[in-house]
Amino acid sequence: MIQSVLVANRGEIARRIFATCRRAGIGTVAVFSDADALSPHVAEADTAVRLPGNSPADTYLRGDLVIEAALLAGADAIHPGYGFLSENADFARAVHDAGLTWIGPPAPAIEMMGSKVESKKMMAAAGVPVLAELDPGAVTEADLPVLVKASAGGGGRGMRVVRELADLPEQLESARREAQSAFGDPTVFCERYLETGRHIEVQVMADRQGTVWAVGERECSIQRRHQKVVEEAPSPLVEAVPGMRERLFEAARLAAKAIDYEGAGTVEFLADHKGDFDFLEMNTRLQVEHPVTECTTGLDLVELQLQVASGQALGAESPAVSGHSIEVRLYAEDPAQNWQPQSGPVHRLDLPGNAVEFDVLRTPGIRLDSGVVDGSTVGVHYDPMLAKVISFAPTRTQAATRLAAALSRAQIHGLRTNRDLLVNVLRHPAFLAGDTDTAFFDTHGLDVLARPLASADTERLSALAAALANAAHNRDVATVNTSLPSGWRNLASAPQSKTFTGTDGDIEIRYLLTRYGLKAEGFDDVALVSATARHVALDVAGLRRSFEVSRYGDDVFVDSALGPVSLHAAPRFTDPSAVVAEGSLLAPMPGSVIRLGAAAGDSVTAGQPIVWLEAMKMEHTIKAPASGVLTELSVTAGQQVDVGTVLAVVEAAQPEGVS
């Protein structure tokens, strides 16, 4: 019987596994990098062991240090979570050799599925439909478009779509670098890229006695950068195609039995709209999206992993599936800016109602699995996922509606996130109709889907509420004339003025609080009902509207039923030292400069890559904003930079005839 589990991971998945261990009465051990010293998963464990350093290569990918930590803390088992060492056969062997229980499949099974190249050959031999692998050196025009994929790992890293043969060498090299950084293995391969495929996967669970469950399928077709964003169970495609579920389950069981699998795993397929499918890969670990299967089956998959690792047998049949569950991944990123990851503080993350944390939903509701809490800081060393938000309801439409409502009313303060995009997807007619393929963002327009939930009028109204809340705060902290209303003058005076920066630029609020009430320029149909530093009530054209206002320094977040609004209070006076030269290329996030595409003095063209940054396990390209001359290059390869650092300056070329 397992007594104490070390989780060789961090953040959300470590907290998720700890939750099941606590319910089962099993002790918990965390490991943490220096960057994660204050992470919630560290505080929640019974014992925590430091892994010196920050980068994954120095910490969470160091299997020897993880095993030393387990032995030091007295753990008798190791759970790898997902990512990092979760699909590393050598690590699984080392855990066994150290006398510890490995909560995962046998090392040979991991090894056989660890190479996507070799696994496809094995699956084809077992009778599983397979999408053919292409040798990168033999790709021709006739094969295009192709998908470059890392042979090890997953999560969209080391993946590139190539539509022009001339781009293949550069994309191969970029994918190799990213795969080496994320997984320690630069091996990549190619396969035909299907523009509008459906990503369907089957959760399997197998015991040592030979029982293999096909627990249920999930659809994960809505993706960005080949990484899943929205996941659901059951699949609307599978529901619509007669006999598809049975064929999928049979293929998944064949795959698991072919490698004598044990524990939790996922067999992934790419399907077309007719229900035909091909094997993509098998993930020999727990998946990020496992909660939707838990909610539709009532199973705790982590608990089953613990039981199988302890030698217990599964029942003859897996539980039936009922209801519908949808999961979205809340990322610290800006979808409108090419999914640019964000870093910085998370002031507040709060869902309305009574969301369940890290537990199976057995009645309709919302579940939150998060790696952050109020006050956490998102750094640059790891994936920018803040949380998984999961709904469960009797029908798919109810699950989507419930989840969209919870997200839209959530208080998410601090970083820019993809929350608005997620809500827009969940409410989109195509999504509600089950028309979800891997080209969803291209088909329906990322610019449309990424639009703010709050309209321009809502943003202006929220800025007015923010100004009135600020005035109430000033009254609260005033040391003289505390009985007078904010902005009071003995004689008629100019309006109070406050400027905020919103989505589309500056919003100036000018108002007076008179004996007859609020007079705000441009808000003729708005009356003030009440105002405190945190809550403002306004009568808008006869409708009562309530606004919750939260301020952190100069950042202001206004939450209302009209939509969430993020504002920045503009300074009254501009600091000249904060002004950057026109044409400056600024670092969009903290990171490491890994490559330069030009030198100072070079002529460059608009869109030409100038600097490559590595941050959050991904490569990001900083391009010239216009054609001209690179007059300044302020960084070198290997240099660490902070957000907002001036990387280079491009002096735009003058149009012909202009001197």
PDB file of N, CA, C and O in Angstrom, residues 41 172 434 479 482 511 545 645:
ATOM      1  N   HIS A  41       1.649  24.826  -4.752  1.00  0.00           N
ATOM      2  CA  HIS A  41       1.842  23.374  -4.607  1.00  0.00           C
ATOM      3  C   HIS A  41       2.891  23.060  -3.546  1.00  0.00           C
ATOM      4  O   HIS A  41       2.838  22.001  -2.913  1.00  0.00           O
ATOM      5  N   LEU A 172      12.292  23.181 -39.492  1.00  0.00           N
ATOM      6  CA  LEU A 172      12.846  21.971 -38.880  1.00  0.00           C
ATOM      7  C   LEU A 172      13.838  22.330 -37.782  1.00  0.00           C
ATOM      8  O   LEU A 172      13.807  21.766 -36.677  1.00  0.00           O
ATOM      9  N   GLY A 434     -21.659  21.977 -32.586  1.00  0.00           N
ATOM     10  CA  GLY A 434     -20.725  20.851 -32.620  1.00  0.00           C
ATOM     11  C   GLY A 434     -19.808  20.864 -33.810  1.00  0.00           C
ATOM     12  O   GLY A 434     -19.123  19.882 -34.096  1.00  0.00           O
ATOM     13  N   THR A 479      -7.541  63.399   5.278  1.00  0.00           N
ATOM     14  CA  THR A 479      -7.287  63.737   6.690  1.00  0.00           C
ATOM     15  C   THR A 479      -7.942  65.053   7.104  1.00  0.00           C
ATOM     16  O   THR A 479      -7.997  65.369   8.294  1.00  0.00           O
ATOM     17  N   THR A 482     -13.247  65.872   5.864  1.00  0.00           N
ATOM     18  CA  THR A 482     -13.740  64.538   5.513  1.00  0.00           C
ATOM     19  C   THR A 482     -15.247  64.479   5.299  1.00  0.00           C
ATOM     20  O   THR A 482     -15.746  63.529   4.705  1.00  0.00           O
ATOM     21  N   TYR A 511     -16.179  65.072 -14.836  1.00  0.00           N
ATOM     22  CA  TYR A 511     -17.446  65.046 -14.120  1.00  0.00           C
ATOM     23  C   TYR A 511     -17.428  66.037 -12.964  1.00  0.00           C
ATOM     24  O   TYR A 511     -16.368  66.493 -12.503  1.00  0.00           O
ATOM     25  N   ARG A 545     -27.229  49.599 -12.771  1.00  0.00           N
ATOM     26  CA  ARG A 545     -26.041  48.812 -13.084  1.00  0.00           C
ATOM     27  C   ARG A 545     -25.074  48.861 -11.906  1.00  0.00           C
ATOM     28  O   ARG A 545     -24.833  49.930 -11.346  1.00  0.00           O
ATOM     29  N   THR A 645      12.069  45.838 -22.440  1.00  0.00           N
ATOM     30  CA  THR A 645      13.441  46.177 -22.818  1.00  0.00           C
ATOM     31  C   THR A 645      13.499  46.548 -24.296  1.00  0.00           C
ATOM     32  O   THR A 645      12.900  45.871 -25.140  1.00  0.00           O
TER      33      THR A 645
END
